Coordinates of C-alpha atoms in Angstrom, one line a residue:
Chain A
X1094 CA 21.0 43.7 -135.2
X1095 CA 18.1 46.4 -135.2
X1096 CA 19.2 49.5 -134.4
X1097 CA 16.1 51.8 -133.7
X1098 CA 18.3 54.6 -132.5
X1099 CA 19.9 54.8 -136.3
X1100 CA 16.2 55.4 -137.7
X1101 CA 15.7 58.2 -135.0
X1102 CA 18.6 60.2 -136.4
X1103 CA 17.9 59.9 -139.9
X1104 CA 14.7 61.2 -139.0
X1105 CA 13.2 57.8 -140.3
X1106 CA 9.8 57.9 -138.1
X1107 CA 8.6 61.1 -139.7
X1108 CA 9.7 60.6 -143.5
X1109 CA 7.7 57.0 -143.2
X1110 CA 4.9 58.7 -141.1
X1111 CA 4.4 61.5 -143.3
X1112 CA 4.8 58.8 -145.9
X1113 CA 2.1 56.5 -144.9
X1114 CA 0.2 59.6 -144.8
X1115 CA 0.4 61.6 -148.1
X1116 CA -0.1 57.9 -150.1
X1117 CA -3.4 57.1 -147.8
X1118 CA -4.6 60.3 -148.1
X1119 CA -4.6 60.8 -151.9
X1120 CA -6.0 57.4 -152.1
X1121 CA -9.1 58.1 -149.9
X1122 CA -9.4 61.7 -151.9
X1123 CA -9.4 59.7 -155.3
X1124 CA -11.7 57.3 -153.6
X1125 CA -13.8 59.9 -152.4
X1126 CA -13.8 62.2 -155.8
X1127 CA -14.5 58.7 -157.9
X1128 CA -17.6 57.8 -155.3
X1129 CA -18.7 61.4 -156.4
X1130 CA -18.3 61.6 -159.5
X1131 CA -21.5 59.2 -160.9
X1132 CA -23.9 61.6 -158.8
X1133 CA -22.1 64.3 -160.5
X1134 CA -22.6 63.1 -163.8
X1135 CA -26.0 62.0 -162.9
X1136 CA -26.7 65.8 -162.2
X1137 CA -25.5 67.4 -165.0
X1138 CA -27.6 64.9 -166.8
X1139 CA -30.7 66.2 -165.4
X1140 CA -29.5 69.6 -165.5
X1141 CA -29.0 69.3 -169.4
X1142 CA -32.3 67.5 -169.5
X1143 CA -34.1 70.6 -167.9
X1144 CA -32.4 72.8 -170.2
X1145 CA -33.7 70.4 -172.9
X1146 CA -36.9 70.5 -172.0
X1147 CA -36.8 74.4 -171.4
X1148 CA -35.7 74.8 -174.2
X1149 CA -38.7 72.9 -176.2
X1150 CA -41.2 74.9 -174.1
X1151 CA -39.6 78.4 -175.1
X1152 CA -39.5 77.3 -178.8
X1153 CA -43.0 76.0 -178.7
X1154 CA -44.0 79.5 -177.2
X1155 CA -42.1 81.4 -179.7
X1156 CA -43.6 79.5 -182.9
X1157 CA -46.9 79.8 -180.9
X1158 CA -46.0 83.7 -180.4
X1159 CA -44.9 83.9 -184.3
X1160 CA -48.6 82.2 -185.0
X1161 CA -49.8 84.8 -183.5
X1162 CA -48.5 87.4 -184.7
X1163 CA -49.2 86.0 -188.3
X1164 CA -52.9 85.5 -187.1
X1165 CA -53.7 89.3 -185.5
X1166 CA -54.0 91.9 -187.8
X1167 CA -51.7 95.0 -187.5
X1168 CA -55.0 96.8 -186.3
X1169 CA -55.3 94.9 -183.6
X1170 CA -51.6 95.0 -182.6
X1171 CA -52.0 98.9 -182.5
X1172 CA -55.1 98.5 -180.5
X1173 CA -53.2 96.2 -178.5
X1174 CA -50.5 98.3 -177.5
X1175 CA -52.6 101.3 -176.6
X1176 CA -54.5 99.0 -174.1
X1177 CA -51.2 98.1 -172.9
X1178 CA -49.7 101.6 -172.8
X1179 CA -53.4 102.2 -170.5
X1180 CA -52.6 99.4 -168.0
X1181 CA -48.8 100.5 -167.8
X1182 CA -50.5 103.6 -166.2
X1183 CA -53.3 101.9 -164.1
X1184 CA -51.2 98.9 -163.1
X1185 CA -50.9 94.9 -163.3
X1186 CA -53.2 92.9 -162.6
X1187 CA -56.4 94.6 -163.8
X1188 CA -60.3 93.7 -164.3
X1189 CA -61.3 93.6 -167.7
X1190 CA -64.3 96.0 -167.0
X1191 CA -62.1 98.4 -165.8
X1192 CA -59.5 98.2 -169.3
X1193 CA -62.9 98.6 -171.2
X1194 CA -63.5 101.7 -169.1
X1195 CA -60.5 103.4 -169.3
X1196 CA -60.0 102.4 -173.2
X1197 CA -63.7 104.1 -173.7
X1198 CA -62.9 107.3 -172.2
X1199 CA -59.4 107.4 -174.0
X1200 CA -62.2 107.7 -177.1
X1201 CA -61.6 104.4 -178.4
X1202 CA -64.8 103.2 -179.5
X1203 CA -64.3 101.8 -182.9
X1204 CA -64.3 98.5 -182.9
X1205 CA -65.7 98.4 -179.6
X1206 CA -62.4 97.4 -176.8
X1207 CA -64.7 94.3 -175.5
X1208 CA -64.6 92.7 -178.7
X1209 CA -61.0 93.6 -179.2
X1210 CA -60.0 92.1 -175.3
X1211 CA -61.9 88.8 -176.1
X1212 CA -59.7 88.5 -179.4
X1213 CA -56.5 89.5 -177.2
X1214 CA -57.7 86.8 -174.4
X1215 CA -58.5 84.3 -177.3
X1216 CA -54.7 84.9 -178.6
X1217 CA -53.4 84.5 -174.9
X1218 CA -52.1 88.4 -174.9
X1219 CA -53.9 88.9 -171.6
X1220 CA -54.3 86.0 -169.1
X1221 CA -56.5 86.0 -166.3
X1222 CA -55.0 85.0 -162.7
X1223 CA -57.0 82.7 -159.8
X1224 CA -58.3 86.5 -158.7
X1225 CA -60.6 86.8 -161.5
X1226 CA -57.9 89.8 -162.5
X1227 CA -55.8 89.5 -165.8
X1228 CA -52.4 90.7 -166.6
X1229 CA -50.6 90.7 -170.1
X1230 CA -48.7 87.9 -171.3
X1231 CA -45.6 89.4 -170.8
X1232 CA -43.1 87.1 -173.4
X1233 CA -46.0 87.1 -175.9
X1234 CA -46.3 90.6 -175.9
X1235 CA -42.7 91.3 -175.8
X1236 CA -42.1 88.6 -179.2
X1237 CA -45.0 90.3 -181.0
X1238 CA -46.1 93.5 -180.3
Chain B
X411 CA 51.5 29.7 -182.5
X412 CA 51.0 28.4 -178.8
X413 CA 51.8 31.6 -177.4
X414 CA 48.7 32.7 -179.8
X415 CA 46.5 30.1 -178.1
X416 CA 47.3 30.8 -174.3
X417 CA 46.6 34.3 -175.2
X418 CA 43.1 34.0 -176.6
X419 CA 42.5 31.0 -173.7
X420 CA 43.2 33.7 -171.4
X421 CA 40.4 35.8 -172.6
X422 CA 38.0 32.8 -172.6
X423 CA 35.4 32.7 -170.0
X424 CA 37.0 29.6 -169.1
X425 CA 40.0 31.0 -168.0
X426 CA 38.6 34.7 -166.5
X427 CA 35.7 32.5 -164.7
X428 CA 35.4 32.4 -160.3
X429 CA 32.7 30.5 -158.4
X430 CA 30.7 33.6 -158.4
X431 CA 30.1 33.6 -162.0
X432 CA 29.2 29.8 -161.4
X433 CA 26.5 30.7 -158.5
X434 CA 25.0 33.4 -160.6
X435 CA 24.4 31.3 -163.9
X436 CA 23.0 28.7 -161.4
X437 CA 20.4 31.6 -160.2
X438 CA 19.7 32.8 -164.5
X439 CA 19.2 28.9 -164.9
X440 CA 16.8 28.6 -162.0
X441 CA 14.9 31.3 -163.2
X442 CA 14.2 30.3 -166.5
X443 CA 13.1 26.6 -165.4
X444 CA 10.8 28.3 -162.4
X445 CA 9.1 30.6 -165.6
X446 CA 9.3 27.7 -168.4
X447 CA 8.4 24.7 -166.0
X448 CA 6.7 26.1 -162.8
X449 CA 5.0 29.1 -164.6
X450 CA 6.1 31.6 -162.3
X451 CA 5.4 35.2 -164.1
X452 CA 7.3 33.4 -167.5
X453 CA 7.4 37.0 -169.1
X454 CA 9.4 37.6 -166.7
X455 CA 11.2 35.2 -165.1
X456 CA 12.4 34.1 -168.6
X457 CA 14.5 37.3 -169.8
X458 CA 15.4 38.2 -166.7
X459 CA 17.1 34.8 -166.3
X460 CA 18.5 34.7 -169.4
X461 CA 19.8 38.4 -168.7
X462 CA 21.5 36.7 -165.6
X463 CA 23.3 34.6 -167.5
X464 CA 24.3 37.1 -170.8
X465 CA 25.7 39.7 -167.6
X466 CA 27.6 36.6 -165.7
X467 CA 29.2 35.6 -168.9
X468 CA 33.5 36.5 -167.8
X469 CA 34.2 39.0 -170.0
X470 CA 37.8 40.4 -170.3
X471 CA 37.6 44.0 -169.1
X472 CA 38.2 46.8 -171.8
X473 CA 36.5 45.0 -174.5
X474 CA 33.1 46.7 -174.1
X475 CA 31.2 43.7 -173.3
X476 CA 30.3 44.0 -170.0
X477 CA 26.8 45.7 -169.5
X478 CA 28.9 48.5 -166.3
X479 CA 31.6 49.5 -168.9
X480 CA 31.2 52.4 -171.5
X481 CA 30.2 52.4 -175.2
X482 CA 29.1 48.5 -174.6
X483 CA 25.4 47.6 -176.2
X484 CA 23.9 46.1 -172.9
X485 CA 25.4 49.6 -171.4
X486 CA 23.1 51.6 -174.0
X487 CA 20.2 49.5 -173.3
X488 CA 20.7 49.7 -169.6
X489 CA 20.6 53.4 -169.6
X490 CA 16.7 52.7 -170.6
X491 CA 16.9 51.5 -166.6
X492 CA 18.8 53.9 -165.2
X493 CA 16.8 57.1 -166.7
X494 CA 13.5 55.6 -165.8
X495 CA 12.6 55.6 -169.0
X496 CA 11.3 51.2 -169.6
X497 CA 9.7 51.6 -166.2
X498 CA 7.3 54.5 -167.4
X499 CA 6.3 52.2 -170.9
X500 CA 5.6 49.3 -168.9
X501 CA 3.1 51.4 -167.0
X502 CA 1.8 52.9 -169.7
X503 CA 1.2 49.1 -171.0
X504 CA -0.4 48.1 -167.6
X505 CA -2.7 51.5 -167.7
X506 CA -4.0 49.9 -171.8
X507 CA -4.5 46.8 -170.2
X508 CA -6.3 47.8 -167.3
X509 CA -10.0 48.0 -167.1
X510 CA -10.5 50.5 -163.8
X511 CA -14.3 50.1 -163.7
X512 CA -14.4 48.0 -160.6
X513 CA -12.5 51.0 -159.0
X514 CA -15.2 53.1 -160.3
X515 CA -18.1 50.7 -158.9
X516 CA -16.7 50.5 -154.9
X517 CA -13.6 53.3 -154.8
X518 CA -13.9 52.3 -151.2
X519 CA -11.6 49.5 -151.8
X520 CA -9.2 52.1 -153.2
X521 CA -8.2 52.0 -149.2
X522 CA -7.1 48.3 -149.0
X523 CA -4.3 49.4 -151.9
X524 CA -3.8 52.3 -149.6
X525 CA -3.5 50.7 -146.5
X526 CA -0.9 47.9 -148.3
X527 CA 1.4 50.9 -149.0
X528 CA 1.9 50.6 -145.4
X529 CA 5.1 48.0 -146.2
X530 CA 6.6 50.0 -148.2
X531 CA 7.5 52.7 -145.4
X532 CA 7.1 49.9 -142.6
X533 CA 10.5 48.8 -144.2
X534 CA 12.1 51.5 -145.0
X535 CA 12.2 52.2 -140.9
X536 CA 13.2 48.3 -140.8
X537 CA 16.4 49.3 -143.8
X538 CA 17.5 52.8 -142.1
X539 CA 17.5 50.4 -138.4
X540 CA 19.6 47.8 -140.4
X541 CA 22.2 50.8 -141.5
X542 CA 21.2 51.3 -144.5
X543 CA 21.3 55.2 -145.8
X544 CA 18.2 57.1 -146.7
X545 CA 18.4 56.9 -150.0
X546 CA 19.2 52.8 -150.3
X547 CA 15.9 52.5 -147.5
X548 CA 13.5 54.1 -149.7
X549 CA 14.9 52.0 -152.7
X550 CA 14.5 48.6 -150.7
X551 CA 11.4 49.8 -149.2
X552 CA 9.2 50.1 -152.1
X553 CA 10.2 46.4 -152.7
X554 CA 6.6 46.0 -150.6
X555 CA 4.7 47.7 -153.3
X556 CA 5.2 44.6 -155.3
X557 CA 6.0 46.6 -158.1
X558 CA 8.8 46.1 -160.4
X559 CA 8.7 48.5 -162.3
X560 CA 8.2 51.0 -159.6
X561 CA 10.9 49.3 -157.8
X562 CA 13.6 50.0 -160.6
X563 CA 12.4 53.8 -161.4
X564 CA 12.7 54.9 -157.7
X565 CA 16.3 52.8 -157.0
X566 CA 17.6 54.6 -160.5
X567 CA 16.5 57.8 -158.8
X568 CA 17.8 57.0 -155.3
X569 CA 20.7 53.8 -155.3
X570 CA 21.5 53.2 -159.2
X571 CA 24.0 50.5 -158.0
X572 CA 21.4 48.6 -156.0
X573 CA 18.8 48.3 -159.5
X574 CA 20.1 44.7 -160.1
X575 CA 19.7 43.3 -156.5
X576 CA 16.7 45.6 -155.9
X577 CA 14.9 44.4 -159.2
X578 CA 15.5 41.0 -158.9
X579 CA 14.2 40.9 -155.2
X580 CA 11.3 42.6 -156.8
X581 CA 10.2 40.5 -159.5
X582 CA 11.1 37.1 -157.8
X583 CA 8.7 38.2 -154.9
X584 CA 5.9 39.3 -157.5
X585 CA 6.7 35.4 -159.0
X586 CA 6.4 34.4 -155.8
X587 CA 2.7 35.9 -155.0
X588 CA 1.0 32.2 -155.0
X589 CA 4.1 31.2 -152.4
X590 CA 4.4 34.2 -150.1
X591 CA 0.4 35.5 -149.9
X592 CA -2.0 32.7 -149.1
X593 CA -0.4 31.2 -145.8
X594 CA -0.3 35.1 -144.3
X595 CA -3.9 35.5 -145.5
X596 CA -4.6 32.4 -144.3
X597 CA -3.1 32.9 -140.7
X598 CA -5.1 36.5 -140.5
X599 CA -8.6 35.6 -141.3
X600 CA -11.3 32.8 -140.1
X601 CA -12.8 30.4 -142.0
X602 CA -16.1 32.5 -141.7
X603 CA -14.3 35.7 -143.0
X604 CA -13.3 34.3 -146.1
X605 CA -16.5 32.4 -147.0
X606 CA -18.2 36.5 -147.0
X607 CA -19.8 37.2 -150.3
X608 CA -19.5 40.1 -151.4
X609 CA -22.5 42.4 -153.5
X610 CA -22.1 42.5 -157.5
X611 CA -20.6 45.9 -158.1
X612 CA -22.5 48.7 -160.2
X613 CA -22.5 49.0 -163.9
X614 CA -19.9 51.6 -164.6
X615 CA -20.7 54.2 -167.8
X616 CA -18.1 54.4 -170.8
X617 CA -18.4 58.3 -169.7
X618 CA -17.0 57.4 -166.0
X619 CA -14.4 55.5 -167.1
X620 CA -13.1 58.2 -169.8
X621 CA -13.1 61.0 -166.9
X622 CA -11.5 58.7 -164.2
X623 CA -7.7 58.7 -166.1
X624 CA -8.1 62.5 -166.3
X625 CA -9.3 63.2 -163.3
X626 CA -7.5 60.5 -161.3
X627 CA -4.0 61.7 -162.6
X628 CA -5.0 65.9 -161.9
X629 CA -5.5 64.6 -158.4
X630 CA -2.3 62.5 -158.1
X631 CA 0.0 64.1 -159.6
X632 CA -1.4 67.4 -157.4
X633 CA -0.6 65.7 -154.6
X634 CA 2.4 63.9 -155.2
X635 CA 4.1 65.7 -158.4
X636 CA 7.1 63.4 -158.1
X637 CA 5.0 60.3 -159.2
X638 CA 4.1 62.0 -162.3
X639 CA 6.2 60.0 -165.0
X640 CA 4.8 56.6 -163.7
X641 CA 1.4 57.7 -163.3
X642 CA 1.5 59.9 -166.1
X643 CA 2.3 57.1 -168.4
X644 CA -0.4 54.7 -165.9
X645 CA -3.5 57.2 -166.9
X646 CA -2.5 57.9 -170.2
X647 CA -2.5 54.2 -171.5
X648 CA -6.2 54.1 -169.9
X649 CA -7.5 57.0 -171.4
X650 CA -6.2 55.4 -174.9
X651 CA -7.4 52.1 -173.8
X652 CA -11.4 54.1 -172.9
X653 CA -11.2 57.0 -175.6
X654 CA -12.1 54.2 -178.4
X655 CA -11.2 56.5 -180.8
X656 CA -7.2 55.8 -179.9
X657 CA -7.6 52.2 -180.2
X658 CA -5.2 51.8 -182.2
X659 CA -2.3 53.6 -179.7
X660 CA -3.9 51.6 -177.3
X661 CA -3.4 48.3 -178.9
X662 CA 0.4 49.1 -179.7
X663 CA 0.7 50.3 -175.5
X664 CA -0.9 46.8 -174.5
X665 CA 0.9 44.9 -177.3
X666 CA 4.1 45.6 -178.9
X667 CA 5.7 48.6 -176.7
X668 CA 4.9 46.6 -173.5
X669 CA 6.0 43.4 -174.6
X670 CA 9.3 45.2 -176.3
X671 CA 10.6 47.2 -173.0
X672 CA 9.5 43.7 -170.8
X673 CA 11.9 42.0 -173.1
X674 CA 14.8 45.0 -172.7
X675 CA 13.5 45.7 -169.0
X676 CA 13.7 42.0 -168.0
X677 CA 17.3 41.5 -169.8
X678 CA 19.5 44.4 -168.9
X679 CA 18.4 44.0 -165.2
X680 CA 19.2 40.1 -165.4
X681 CA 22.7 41.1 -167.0
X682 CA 23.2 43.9 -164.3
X683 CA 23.5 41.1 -161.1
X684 CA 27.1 40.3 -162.2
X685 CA 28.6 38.5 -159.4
X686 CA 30.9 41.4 -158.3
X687 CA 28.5 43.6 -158.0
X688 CA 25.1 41.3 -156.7
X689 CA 26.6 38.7 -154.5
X690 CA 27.2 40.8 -151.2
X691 CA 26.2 40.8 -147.6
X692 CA 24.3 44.2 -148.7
X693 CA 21.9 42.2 -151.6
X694 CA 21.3 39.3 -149.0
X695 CA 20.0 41.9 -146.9
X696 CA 17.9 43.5 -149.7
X697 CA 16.4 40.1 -150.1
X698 CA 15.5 39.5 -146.9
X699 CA 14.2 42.9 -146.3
X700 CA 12.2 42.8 -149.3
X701 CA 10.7 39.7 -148.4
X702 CA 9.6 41.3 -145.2
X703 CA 8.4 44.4 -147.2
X704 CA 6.0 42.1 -149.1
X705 CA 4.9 40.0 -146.3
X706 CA 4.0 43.0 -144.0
X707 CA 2.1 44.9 -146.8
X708 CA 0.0 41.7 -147.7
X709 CA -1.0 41.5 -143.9
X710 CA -1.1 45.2 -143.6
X711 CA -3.7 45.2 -146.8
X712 CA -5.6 42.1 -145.0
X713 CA -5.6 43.6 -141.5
X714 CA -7.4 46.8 -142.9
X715 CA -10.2 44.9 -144.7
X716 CA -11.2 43.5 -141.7
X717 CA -11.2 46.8 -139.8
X718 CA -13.0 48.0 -142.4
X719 CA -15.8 45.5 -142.3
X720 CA -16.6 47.1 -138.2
X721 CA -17.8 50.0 -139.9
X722 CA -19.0 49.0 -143.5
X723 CA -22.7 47.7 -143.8
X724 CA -22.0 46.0 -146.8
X725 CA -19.1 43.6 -145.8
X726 CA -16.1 42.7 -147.6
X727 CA -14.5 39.4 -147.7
X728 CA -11.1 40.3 -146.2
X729 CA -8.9 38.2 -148.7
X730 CA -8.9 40.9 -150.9
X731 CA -6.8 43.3 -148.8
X732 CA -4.0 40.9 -149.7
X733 CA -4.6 42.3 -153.2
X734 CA -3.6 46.0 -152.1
X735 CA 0.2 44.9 -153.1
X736 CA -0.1 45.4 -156.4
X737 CA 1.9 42.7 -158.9
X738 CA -1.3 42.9 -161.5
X739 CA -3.3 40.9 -161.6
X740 CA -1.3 37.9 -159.7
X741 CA -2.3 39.0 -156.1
X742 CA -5.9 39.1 -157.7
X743 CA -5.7 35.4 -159.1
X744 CA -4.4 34.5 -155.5
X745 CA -7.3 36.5 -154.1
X746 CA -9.6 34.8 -156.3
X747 CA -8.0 30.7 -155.4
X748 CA -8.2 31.5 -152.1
X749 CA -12.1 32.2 -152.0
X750 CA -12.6 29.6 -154.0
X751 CA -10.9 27.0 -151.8
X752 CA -13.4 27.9 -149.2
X753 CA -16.3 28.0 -151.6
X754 CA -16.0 27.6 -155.2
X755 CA -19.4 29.6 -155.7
X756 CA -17.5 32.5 -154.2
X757 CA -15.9 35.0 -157.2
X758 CA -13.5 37.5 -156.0
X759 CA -11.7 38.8 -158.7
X760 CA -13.1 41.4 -159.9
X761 CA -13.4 42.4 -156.3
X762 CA -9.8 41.9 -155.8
X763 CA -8.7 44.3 -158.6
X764 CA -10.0 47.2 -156.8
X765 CA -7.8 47.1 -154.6
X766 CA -4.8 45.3 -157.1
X767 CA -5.5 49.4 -158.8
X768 CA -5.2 51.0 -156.4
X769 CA -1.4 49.3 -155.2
X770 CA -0.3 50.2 -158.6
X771 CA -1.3 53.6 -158.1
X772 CA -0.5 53.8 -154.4
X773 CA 3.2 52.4 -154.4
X774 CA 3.5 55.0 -157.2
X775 CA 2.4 57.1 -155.4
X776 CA 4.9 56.0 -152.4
X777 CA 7.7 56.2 -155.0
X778 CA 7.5 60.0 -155.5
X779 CA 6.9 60.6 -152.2
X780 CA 10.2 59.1 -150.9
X781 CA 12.0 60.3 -154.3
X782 CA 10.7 63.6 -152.7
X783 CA 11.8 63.5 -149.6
X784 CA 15.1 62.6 -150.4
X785 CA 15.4 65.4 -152.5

């Protein structure tokens, strides 16, 4: 009654083979996307969270820049700036001893620069590093001077 | 005057009728007394047994009754089989009434629905040995996917004359799920493999199961193009069902359209088994193929489970392979008697719809692949 030979020559074997095949092999891709996908959701969750949360600090840090700016005087910004314009030639970090020095021969005496680094280290324009050097606060400065 | 009469006798159903006509209204009547009294898929059963009957009706040829001859009303509604186009609603009422999140939760039990597919091509080999052409083999073969309407969109691709036979070997054998499935999964598992419990799947997000229709159907339809209008339709009636916002498209899919074509779907193939046509050697041997087609992919579907269970840590009761063949959600509710027979603590439905998916997609799946092939 069976004829195997008659599924031979239609070429039976390979069209259910390949059959079989395609069907079990989209399945287990779906399968396989779908077990991924949660994890992928799950990670652009926490990437959108870090952006979120980035995106809080650099606001905080640009209203806290903004403060700033509101708080210094235009005097000091200029003041600032030359010292800035000194350590662009010297080089990052610095000591602060060594600002004062080189703001002192560059003849500026009045006000005196240590008084005007303590108010730029109070408003976070200069930061100090584990090395007991400092460096400028490069957003800060870049937002308001 | 008497001449009158014997002419209008002669057109009477009483005059034009043979013993086929008698054997078919016999098989519309069964049917409607297995849905109405034994509750065999009713929704079915019903129209498509009344269908039998309204097609087995003699008709005098030329009149334009007859649901094969041109301009008649059962023709125009029968074209709704033959271009594919009730099949495609009815999936895109199964895809609204479908909740896919226990997919989502294990999609590792995708592979049971996968692995069920098997019958569909294990009989195809069985049709072309038995003479059948290509085309007619792929037609009966995806009788295994349990899947009516599957069964009737790739046969009016392939074999448009074989849709009545075809169909109704379908949908009988999906009535038939609580007949045909338990003694096979019975027969393949122990008492110990059936008792497994098996872990509460995850909570699945709103979010997952808004992406999964869109994503899933990219993927299948990449793959297998040819599947597109059934799967198409299958995704689409999900992502109305999980957008929230189409609710109201989604209520019409799972309501009203599905219930409309069911009605149409169910009649015009009933009427299309007109004796001439369905009672042949060739539609005995559609049956019987189709029985095999469904009986190898439920063993195929249990057979797989408990191969998987070798390398899974998590083990899975192997009953719900038998669920890989589709026919929503019946092969489920079989699933789910089954376990309970052995332990009535033991709840594997929801379990068993993984895999129940995943044959709806899979013999879809299987139908564009063979409609491609043969192309």
């Amino acid at each position: 009654m069976f004829n195997l030979e008659l599924i031979s020559e239609l070429n039976g074997w390979s069209f259910a083979g390949t059959g079989m095949l395609i069907v079990f092999g989209s399945l287990a891709g779906l399968a396989f996307i779908i077990s991924c996908l949660h994890r992928m959701l799950e990670l652009y969750d926490r990437c959108l969270e870090i952006i979120k949360i980035k995106k809080a600090q650099f606001f905080k840090f640009l209203v806290e820049g903004l403060k700033n700016k509101l708080r210094i005087s235009s005097g000091l910004r200029e003041y600032a700036v030359t010292l800035r314009a000194i350590t662009a030639l010297t080089g990052e970090p610095f000591h602060l001893s060594d600002l004062i020095r080189n703001a002192e021969k560059r003849g500026l005496n009045s006000p005196p620069p240590g008084f005007i680094v303590e108010e730029l280290l109070k408003a976070n324009f200069i930061i100090g590093d584990d090395s007991r050097k400092y460096r400028w606060n490069q957003r800060l400065c870049e937002i308001v001077l | 005057m008497e001449e009158l009469f014997l002419q209008f006798f002669s057109n009477t159903g009483f005059a034009l009728f043979t013993p086929g006509h008698l054997i078919m209204i016999g098989a519309g009547v069964l049917f409607i007394w297995l849905g109405i009294a034994k509750h065999y898929e009713p929704l079915l059963l019903v129209p498509i047994g009344f269908g039998i009957i309204m097609g087995n009706i003699p008709v005098f040829n030329g009149f334009g009754l007859g649901i094969y001859e041109e301009g008649s009303v059962l023709g125009y509604l029968y074209m709704g089989v033959t271009k594919g186009i009730y099949p495609s609603l009815i999936f895109m009422g199964i895809g609204a009434l479908t909740d896919f999140s226990t997919i989502l939760a294990r999609p590792v039990l995708m592979l049971l629905g996968a692995a069920a597919q098997a019958g569909i091509f294990i009989t195809f080999a069985g049709a072309l040995s038995l003479g059948f052409g290509l085309e007619e083999a792929a037609s009966i073969g995806i009788i295994g996917g349990a899947d009516g309407p599957t069964a009737i969109f790739l046969t009016s691709k392939l074999a448009p004359r074989l849709i009545g036979p075809i169909a109704i070997a379908a949908y009988s054998y999906m009535a038939l799920v609580p007949v045909i499935q338990p003694p096979i999964m019975k027969l393949l598992t122990s008492k110990n493999e059936r008792l497994i419990k098996m872990e509460e799947p995850r909570e699945v997000s709103k979010r997952e199961k808004m992406i999964f229709p869109v994503a899933g159907f990219i993927i299948c339809c990449f793959t297998a193009p040819a599947s597109l209008p059934l799967l198409g339709m299958l995704f689409l009636g999900n992502l109305l069902r999980e957008a929230v916002v189409t609710e109201r498209l989604a209520n019409a899919a799972r309501n009203s359209i599905i219930d409309t074509v069911t009605i149409l779907l169910g009649i015009t193939v009933g009427a299309s088994t007109q004796a001439d046509v369905f009672l042949t050697s060739e539609a005995i041997g559609i049956f019987i193929l189709g029985a095999c087609s469904f009986a190898i992919a439920t063993a195929c579907g249990v057979i797989f489970a408990k191969i998987m269970n070798i390398f899974l840590k998590s083990k899975i009761n192997p009953l719900i392979g038998a669920a890989g063949v589709s026919a929503v959600p019946d092969s489920a509710r079989v699933v789910q008697v089954m376990g309970q027979k052995e332990d009535p603590s033991n709840f594997l439905l929801m379990h068993a719809m993984a895999p129940n998916i995943a044959g709806v997609i899979g013999s879809a799946i299987g139908a564009g692949v063979l409609w491609s092939f043969m192309n």
